[in-house]
C-alpha positions as protocol buffer text, in pm:
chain_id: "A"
residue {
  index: 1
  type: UNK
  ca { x: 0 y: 0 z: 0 }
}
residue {
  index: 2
  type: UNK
  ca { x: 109 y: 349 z: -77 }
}
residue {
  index: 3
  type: UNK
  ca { x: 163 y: 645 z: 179 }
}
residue {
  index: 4
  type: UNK
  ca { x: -31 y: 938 z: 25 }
}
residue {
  index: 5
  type: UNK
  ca { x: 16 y: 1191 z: 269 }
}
residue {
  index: 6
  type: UNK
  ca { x: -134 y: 1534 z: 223 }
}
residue {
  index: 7
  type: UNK
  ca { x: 104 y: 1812 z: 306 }
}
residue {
  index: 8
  type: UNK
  ca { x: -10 y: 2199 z: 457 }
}
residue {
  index: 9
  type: UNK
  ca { x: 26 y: 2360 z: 99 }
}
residue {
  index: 10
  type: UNK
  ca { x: -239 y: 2020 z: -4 }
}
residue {
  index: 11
  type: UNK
  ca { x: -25 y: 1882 z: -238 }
}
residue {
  index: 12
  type: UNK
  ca { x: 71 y: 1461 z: -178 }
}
residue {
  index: 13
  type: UNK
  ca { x: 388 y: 1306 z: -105 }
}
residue {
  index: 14
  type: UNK
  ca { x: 435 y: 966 z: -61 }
}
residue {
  index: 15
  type: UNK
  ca { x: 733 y: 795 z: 127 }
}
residue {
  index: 16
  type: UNK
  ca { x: 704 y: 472 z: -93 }
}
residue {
  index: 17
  type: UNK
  ca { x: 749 y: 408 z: -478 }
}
residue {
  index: 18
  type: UNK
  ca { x: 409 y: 488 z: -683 }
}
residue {
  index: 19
  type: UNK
  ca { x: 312 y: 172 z: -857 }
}
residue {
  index: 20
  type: UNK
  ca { x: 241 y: 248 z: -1230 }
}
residue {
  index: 21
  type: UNK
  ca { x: -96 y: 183 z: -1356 }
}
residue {
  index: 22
  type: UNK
  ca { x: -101 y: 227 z: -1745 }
}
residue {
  index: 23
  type: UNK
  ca { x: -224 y: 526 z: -1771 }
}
residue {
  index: 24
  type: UNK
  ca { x: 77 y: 693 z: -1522 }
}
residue {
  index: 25
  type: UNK
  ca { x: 302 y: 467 z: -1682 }
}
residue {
  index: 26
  type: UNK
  ca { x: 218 y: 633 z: -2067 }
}
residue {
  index: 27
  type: UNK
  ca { x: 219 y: 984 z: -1911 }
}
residue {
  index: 28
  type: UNK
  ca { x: 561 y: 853 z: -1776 }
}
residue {
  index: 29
  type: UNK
  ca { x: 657 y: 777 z: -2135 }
}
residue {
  index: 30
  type: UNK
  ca { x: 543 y: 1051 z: -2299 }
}
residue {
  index: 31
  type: UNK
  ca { x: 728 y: 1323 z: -2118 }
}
residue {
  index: 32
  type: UNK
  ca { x: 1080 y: 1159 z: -2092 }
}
residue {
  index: 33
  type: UNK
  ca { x: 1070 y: 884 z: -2318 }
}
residue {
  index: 34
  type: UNK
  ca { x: 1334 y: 996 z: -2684 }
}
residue {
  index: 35
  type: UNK
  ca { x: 1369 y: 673 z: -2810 }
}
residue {
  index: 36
  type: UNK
  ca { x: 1612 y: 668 z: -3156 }
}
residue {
  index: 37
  type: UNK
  ca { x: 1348 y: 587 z: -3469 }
}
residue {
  index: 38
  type: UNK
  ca { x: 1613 y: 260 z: -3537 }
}
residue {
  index: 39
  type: UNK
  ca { x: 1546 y: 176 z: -3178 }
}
residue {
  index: 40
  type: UNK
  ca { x: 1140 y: 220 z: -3222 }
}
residue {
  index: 41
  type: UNK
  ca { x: 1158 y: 12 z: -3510 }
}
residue {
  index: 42
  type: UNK
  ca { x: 1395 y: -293 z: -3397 }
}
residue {
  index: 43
  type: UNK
  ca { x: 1123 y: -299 z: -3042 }
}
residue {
  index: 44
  type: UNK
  ca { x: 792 y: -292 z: -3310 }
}
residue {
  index: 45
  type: UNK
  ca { x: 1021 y: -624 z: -3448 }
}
residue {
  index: 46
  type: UNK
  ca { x: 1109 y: -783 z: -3138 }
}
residue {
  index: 47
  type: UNK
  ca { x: 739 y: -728 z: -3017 }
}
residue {
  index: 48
  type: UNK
  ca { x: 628 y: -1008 z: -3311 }
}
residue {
  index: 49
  type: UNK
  ca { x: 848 y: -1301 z: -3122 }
}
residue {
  index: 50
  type: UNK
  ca { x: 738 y: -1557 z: -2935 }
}
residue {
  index: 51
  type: UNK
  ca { x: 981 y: -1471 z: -2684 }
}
residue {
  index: 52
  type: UNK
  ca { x: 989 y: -1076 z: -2656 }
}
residue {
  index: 53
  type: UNK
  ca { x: 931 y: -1022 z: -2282 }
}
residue {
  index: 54
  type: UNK
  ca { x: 1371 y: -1119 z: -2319 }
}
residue {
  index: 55
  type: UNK
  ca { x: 1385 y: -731 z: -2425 }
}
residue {
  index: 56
  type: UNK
  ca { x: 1447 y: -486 z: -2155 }
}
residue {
  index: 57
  type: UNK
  ca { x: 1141 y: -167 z: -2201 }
}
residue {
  index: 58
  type: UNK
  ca { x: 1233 y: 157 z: -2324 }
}
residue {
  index: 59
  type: UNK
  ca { x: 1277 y: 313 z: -2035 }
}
residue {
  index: 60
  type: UNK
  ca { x: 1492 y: 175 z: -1909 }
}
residue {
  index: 61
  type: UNK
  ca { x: 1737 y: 153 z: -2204 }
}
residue {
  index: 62
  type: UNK
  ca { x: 1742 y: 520 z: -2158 }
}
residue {
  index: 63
  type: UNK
  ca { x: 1784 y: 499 z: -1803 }
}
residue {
  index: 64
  type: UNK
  ca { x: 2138 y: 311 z: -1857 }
}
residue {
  index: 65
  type: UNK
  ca { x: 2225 y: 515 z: -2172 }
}
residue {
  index: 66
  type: UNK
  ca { x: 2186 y: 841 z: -1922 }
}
residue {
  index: 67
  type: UNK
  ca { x: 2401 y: 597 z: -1699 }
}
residue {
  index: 68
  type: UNK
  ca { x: 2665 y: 573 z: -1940 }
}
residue {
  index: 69
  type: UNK
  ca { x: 2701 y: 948 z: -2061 }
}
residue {
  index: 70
  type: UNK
  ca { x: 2680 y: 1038 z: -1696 }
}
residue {
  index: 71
  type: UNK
  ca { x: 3005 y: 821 z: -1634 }
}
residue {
  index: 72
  type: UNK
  ca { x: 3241 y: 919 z: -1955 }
}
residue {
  index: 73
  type: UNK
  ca { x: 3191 y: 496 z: -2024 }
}
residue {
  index: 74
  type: UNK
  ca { x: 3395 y: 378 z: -2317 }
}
residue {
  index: 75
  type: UNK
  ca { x: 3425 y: 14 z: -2284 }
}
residue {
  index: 76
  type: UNK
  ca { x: 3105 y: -197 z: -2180 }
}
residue {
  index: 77
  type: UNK
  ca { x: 3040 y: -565 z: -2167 }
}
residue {
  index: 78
  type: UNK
  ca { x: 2711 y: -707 z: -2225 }
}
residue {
  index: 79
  type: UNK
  ca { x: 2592 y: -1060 z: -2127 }
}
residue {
  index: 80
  type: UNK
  ca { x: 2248 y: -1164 z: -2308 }
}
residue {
  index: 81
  type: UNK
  ca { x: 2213 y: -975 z: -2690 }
}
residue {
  index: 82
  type: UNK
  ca { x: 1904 y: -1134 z: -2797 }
}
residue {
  index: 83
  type: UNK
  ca { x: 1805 y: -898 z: -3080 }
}
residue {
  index: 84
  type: UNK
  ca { x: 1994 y: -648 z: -2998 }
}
residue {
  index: 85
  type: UNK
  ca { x: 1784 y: -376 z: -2829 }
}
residue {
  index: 86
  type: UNK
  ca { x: 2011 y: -280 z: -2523 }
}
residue {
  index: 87
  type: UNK
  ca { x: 2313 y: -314 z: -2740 }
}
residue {
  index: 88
  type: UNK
  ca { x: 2207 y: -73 z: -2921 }
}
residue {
  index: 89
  type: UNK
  ca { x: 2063 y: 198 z: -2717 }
}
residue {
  index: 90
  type: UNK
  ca { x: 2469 y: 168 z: -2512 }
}
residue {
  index: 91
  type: UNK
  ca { x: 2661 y: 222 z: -2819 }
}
residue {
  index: 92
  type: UNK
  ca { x: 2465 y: 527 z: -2920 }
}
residue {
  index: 93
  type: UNK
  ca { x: 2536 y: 658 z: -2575 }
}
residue {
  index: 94
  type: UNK
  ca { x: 2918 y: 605 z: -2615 }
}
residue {
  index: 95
  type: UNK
  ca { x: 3138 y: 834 z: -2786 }
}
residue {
  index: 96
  type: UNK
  ca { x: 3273 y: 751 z: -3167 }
}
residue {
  index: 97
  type: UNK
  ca { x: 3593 y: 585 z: -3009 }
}
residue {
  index: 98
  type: UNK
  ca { x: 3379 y: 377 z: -2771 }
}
residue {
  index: 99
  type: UNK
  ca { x: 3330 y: -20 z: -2753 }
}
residue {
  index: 100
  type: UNK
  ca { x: 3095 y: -252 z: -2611 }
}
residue {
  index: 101
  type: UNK
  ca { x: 3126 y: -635 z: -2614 }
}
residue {
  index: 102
  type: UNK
  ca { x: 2795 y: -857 z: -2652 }
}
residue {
  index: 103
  type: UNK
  ca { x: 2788 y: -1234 z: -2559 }
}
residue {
  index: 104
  type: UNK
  ca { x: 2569 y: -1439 z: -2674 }
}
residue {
  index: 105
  type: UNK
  ca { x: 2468 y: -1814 z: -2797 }
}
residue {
  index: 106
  type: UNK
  ca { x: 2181 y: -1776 z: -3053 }
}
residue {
  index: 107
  type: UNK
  ca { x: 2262 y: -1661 z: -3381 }
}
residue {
  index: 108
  type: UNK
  ca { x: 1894 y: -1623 z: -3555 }
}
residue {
  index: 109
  type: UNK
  ca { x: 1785 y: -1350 z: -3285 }
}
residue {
  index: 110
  type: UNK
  ca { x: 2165 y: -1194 z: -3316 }
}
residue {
  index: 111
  type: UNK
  ca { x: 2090 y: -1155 z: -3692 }
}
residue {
  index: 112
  type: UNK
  ca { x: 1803 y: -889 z: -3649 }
}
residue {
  index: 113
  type: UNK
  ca { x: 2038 y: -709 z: -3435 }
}
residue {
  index: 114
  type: UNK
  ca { x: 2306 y: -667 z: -3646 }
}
residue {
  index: 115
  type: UNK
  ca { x: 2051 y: -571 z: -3936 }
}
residue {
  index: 116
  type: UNK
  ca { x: 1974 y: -286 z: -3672 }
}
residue {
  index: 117
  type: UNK
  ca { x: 2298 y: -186 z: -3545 }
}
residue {
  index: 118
  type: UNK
  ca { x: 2375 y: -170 z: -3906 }
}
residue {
  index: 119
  type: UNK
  ca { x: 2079 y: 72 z: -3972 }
}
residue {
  index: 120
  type: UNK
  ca { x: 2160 y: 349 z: -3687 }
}
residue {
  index: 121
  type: UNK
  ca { x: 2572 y: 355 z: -3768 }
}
residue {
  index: 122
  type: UNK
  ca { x: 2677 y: 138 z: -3478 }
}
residue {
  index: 123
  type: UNK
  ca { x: 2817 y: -146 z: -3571 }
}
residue {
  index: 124
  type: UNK
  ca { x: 3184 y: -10 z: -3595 }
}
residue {
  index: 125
  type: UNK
  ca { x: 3134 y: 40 z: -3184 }
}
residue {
  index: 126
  type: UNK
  ca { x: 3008 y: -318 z: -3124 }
}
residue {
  index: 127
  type: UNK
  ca { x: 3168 y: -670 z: -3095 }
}
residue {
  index: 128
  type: UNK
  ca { x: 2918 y: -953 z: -3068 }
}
residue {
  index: 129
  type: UNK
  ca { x: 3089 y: -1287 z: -2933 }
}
residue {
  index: 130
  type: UNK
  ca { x: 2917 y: -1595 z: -2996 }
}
residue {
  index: 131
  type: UNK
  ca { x: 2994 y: -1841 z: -2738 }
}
residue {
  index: 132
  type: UNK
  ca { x: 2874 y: -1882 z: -2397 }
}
residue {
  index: 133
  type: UNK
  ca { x: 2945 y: -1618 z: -2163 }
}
residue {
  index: 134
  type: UNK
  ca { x: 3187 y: -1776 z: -1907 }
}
residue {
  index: 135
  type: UNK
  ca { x: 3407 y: -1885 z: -2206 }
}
residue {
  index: 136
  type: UNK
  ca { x: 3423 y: -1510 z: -2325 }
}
residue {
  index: 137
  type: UNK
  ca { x: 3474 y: -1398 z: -1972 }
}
residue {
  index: 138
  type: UNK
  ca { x: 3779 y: -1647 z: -1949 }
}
residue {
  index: 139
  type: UNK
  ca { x: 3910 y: -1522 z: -2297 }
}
residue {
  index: 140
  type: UNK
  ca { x: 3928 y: -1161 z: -2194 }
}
residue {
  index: 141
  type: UNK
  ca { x: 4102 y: -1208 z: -1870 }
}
residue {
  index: 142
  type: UNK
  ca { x: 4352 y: -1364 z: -2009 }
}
residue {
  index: 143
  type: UNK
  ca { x: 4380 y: -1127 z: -2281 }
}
residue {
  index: 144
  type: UNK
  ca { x: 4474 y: -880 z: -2021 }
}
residue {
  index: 145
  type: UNK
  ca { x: 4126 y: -737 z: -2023 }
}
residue {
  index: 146
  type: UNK
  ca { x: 4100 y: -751 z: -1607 }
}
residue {
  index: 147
  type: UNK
  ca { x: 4000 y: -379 z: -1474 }
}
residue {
  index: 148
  type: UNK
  ca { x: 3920 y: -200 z: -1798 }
}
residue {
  index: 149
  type: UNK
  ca { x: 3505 y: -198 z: -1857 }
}
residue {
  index: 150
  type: UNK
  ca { x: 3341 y: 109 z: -1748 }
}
residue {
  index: 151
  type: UNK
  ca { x: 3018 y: -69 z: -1736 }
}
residue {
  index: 152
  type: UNK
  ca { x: 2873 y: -440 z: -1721 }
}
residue {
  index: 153
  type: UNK
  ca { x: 2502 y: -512 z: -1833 }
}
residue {
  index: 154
  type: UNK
  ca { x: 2422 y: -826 z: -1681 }
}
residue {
  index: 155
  type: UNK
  ca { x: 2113 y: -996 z: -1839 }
}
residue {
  index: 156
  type: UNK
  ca { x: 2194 y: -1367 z: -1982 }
}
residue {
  index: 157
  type: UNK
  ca { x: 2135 y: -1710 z: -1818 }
}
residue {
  index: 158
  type: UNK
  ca { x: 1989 y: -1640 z: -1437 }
}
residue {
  index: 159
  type: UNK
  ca { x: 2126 y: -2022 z: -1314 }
}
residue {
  index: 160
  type: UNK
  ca { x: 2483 y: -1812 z: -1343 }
}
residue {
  index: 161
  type: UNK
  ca { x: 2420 y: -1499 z: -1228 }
}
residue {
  index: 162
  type: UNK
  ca { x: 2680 y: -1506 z: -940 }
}
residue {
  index: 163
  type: UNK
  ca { x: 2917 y: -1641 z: -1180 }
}
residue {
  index: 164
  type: UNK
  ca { x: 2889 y: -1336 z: -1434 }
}
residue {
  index: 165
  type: UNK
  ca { x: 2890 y: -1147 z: -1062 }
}
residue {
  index: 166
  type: UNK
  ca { x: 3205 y: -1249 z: -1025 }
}
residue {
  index: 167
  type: UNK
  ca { x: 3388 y: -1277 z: -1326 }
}
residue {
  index: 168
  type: UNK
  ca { x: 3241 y: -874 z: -1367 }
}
residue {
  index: 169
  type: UNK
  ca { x: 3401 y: -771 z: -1034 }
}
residue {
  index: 170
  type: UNK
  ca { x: 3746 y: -897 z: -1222 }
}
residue {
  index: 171
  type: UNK
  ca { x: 3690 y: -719 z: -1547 }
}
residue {
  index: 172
  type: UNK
  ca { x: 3525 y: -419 z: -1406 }
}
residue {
  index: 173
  type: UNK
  ca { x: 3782 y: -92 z: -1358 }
}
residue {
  index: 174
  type: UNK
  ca { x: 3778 y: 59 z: -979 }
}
residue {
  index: 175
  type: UNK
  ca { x: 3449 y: 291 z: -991 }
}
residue {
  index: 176
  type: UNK
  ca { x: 3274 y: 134 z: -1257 }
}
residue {
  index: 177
  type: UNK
  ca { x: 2929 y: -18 z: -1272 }
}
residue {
  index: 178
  type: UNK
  ca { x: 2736 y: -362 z: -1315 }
}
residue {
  index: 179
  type: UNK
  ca { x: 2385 y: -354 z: -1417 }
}
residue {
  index: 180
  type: UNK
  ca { x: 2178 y: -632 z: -1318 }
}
residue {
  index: 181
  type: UNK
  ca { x: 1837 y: -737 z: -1504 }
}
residue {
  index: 182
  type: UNK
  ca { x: 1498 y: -898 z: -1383 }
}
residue {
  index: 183
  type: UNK
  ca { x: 1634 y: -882 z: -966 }
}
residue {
  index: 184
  type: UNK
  ca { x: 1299 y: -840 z: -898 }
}
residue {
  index: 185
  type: UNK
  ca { x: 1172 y: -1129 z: -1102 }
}
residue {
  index: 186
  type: UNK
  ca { x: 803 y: -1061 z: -1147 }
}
residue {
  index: 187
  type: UNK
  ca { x: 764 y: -1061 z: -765 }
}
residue {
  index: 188
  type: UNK
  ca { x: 891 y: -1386 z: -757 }
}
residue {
  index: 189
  type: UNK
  ca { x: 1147 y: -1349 z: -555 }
}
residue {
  index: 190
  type: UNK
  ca { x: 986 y: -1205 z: -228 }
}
residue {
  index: 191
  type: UNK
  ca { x: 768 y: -1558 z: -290 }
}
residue {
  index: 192
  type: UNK
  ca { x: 882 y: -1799 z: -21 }
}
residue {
  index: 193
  type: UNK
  ca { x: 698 y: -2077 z: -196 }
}
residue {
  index: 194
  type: UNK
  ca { x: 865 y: -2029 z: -562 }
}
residue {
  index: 195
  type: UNK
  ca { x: 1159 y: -2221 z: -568 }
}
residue {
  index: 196
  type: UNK
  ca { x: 1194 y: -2245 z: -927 }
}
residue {
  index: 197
  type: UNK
  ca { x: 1602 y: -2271 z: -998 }
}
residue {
  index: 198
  type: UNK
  ca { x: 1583 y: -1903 z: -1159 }
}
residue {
  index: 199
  type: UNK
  ca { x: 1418 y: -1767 z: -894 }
}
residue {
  index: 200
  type: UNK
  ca { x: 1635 y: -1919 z: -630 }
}
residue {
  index: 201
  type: UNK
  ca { x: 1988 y: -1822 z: -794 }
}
residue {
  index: 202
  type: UNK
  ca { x: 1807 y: -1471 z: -868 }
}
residue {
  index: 203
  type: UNK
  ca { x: 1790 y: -1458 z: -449 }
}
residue {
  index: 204
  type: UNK
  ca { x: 2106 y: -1548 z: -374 }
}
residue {
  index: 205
  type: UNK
  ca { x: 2242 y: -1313 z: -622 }
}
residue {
  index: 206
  type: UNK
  ca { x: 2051 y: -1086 z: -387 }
}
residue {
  index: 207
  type: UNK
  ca { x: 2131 y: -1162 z: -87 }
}
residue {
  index: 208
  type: UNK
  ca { x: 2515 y: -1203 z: -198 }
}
residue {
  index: 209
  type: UNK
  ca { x: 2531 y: -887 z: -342 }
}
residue {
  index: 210
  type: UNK
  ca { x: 2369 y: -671 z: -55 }
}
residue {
  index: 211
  type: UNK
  ca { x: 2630 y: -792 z: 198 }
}
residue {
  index: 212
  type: UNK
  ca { x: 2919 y: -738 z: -41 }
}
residue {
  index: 213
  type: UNK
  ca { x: 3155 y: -491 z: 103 }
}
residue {
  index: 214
  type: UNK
  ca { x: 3351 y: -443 z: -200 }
}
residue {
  index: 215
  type: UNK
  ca { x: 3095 y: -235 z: -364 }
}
residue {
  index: 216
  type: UNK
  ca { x: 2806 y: 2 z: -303 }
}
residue {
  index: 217
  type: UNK
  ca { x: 2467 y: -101 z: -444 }
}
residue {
  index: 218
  type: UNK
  ca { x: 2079 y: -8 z: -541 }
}
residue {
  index: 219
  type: UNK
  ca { x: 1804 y: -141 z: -636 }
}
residue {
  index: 220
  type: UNK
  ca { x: 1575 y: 35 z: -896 }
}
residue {
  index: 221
  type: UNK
  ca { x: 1236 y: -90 z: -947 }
}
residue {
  index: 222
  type: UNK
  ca { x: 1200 y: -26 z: -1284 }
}
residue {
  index: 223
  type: UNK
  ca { x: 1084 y: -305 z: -1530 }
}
residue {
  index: 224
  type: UNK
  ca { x: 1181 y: -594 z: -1385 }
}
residue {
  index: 225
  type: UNK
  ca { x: 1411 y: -453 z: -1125 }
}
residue {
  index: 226
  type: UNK
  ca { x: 1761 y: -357 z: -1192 }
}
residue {
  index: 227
  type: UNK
  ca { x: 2064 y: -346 z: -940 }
}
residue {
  index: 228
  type: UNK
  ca { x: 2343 y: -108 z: -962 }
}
residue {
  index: 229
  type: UNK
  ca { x: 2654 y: -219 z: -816 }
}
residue {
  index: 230
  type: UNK
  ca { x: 2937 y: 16 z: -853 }
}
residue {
  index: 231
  type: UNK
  ca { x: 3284 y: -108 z: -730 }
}
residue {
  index: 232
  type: UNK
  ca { x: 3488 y: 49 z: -474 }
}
């Protein structure tokens, strides 16, 4: 339940979150949302697949992209491309000399995104690695690659979460930040009886993270819930 309190002056403040109904949520959209017309039209595409709840919303592409001009970012790693969505809203948000790195295993939904990186001029700026993520992980540590990403969008496999965790803490310069998809999980997560193996390793990633003293973190309920973890 939300605190509505009215103040002396009778306007409302609330001291919790406002949940977004759909008509708050398109106001919400329709006074911050400027979404690229290459971006528009790869979503419209993705919106036809079976599987399009995999792409992150609008909003909060554009949250991260703010993210990344806010930092200076110029080297990002991505874990999960599917078609390409959040890929592309990051490299239009780096400068022409920037890179980002996006893992992936399936080649049919990495095909529309290239088609669409292609259209908006980014495709210079992005290297798509077709393997699974732990192997590219391993491969760029011991290319020397330890300490050098500005930023780290985690949003692949949810069974390894802690893994990717991990292995980003390595790659991940002092300051920088990890992004972390879907904590929130539908809800599922605050559901003691769902102990699905997604929604467990989704906890523990958590948990884990919360009490990590090697980095500062918050939660932001937007979409499905995404943590920010910046190292110290």
């Amino acid at each position: 339940m939300i605190d509505l309190r009215v103040m002396q002056n009778g306007d409302f403040m609330s001291t919790e979150t406002v949940v977004l109904d759909e008509k708050l949520y398109s106001y919400l959209l329709s006074i911050s949302l400027r979404e690229h017309p290459v971006l528009s039209a790869l979503r419209e595409e993705t919106q036809k697949l079976s599987n399009a709840q995999m792409q992150i919303s609008p909003e909060q592409g554009q949250f991260m992209a703010f993210l990344l001009e806010l930092m200076n970012a110029k080297k990002i790693l991505e874990l999960g491309t599917f078609t390409g969505y959040s890929a592309l809203v990051m490299a239009l948000a780096l400068p022409e000399d920037g890179k980002l790195i996006t893992c992936d295993i399936d080649p049919k939904a990495t095909d529309v995104a290239k088609r669409y990186w292609q259209k908006a001029g980014v495709d210079n700026k992005i290297d798509l690695r077709l393997a699974p993520c732990l192997e590219t992980f391993e491969k760029l540590l011991s290319q020397g690659e330890a300490q050098s990403f500005d930023f780290i969008f985690i949003d692949a496999d949810k069974n390894n979460y802690l893994n990717y965790y991990e292995q980003g803490l390595k790659l991940l310069r002092k300051g920088g930040v990890i992004a972390i998809d879907n904590v929130l999980w539908s809800g599922r997560v605050a559901d003691a009886d769902d102990q699905d193996e997604r929604t467990k390793s989704i906890r523990k990633l958590n948990q884990y993270v919360f009490e990590d003293e090697r980095v500062t973190v918050s939660v932001v309920p937007m979409a499905d819930g995404l943590s920010l973890v910046r190292k110290r």
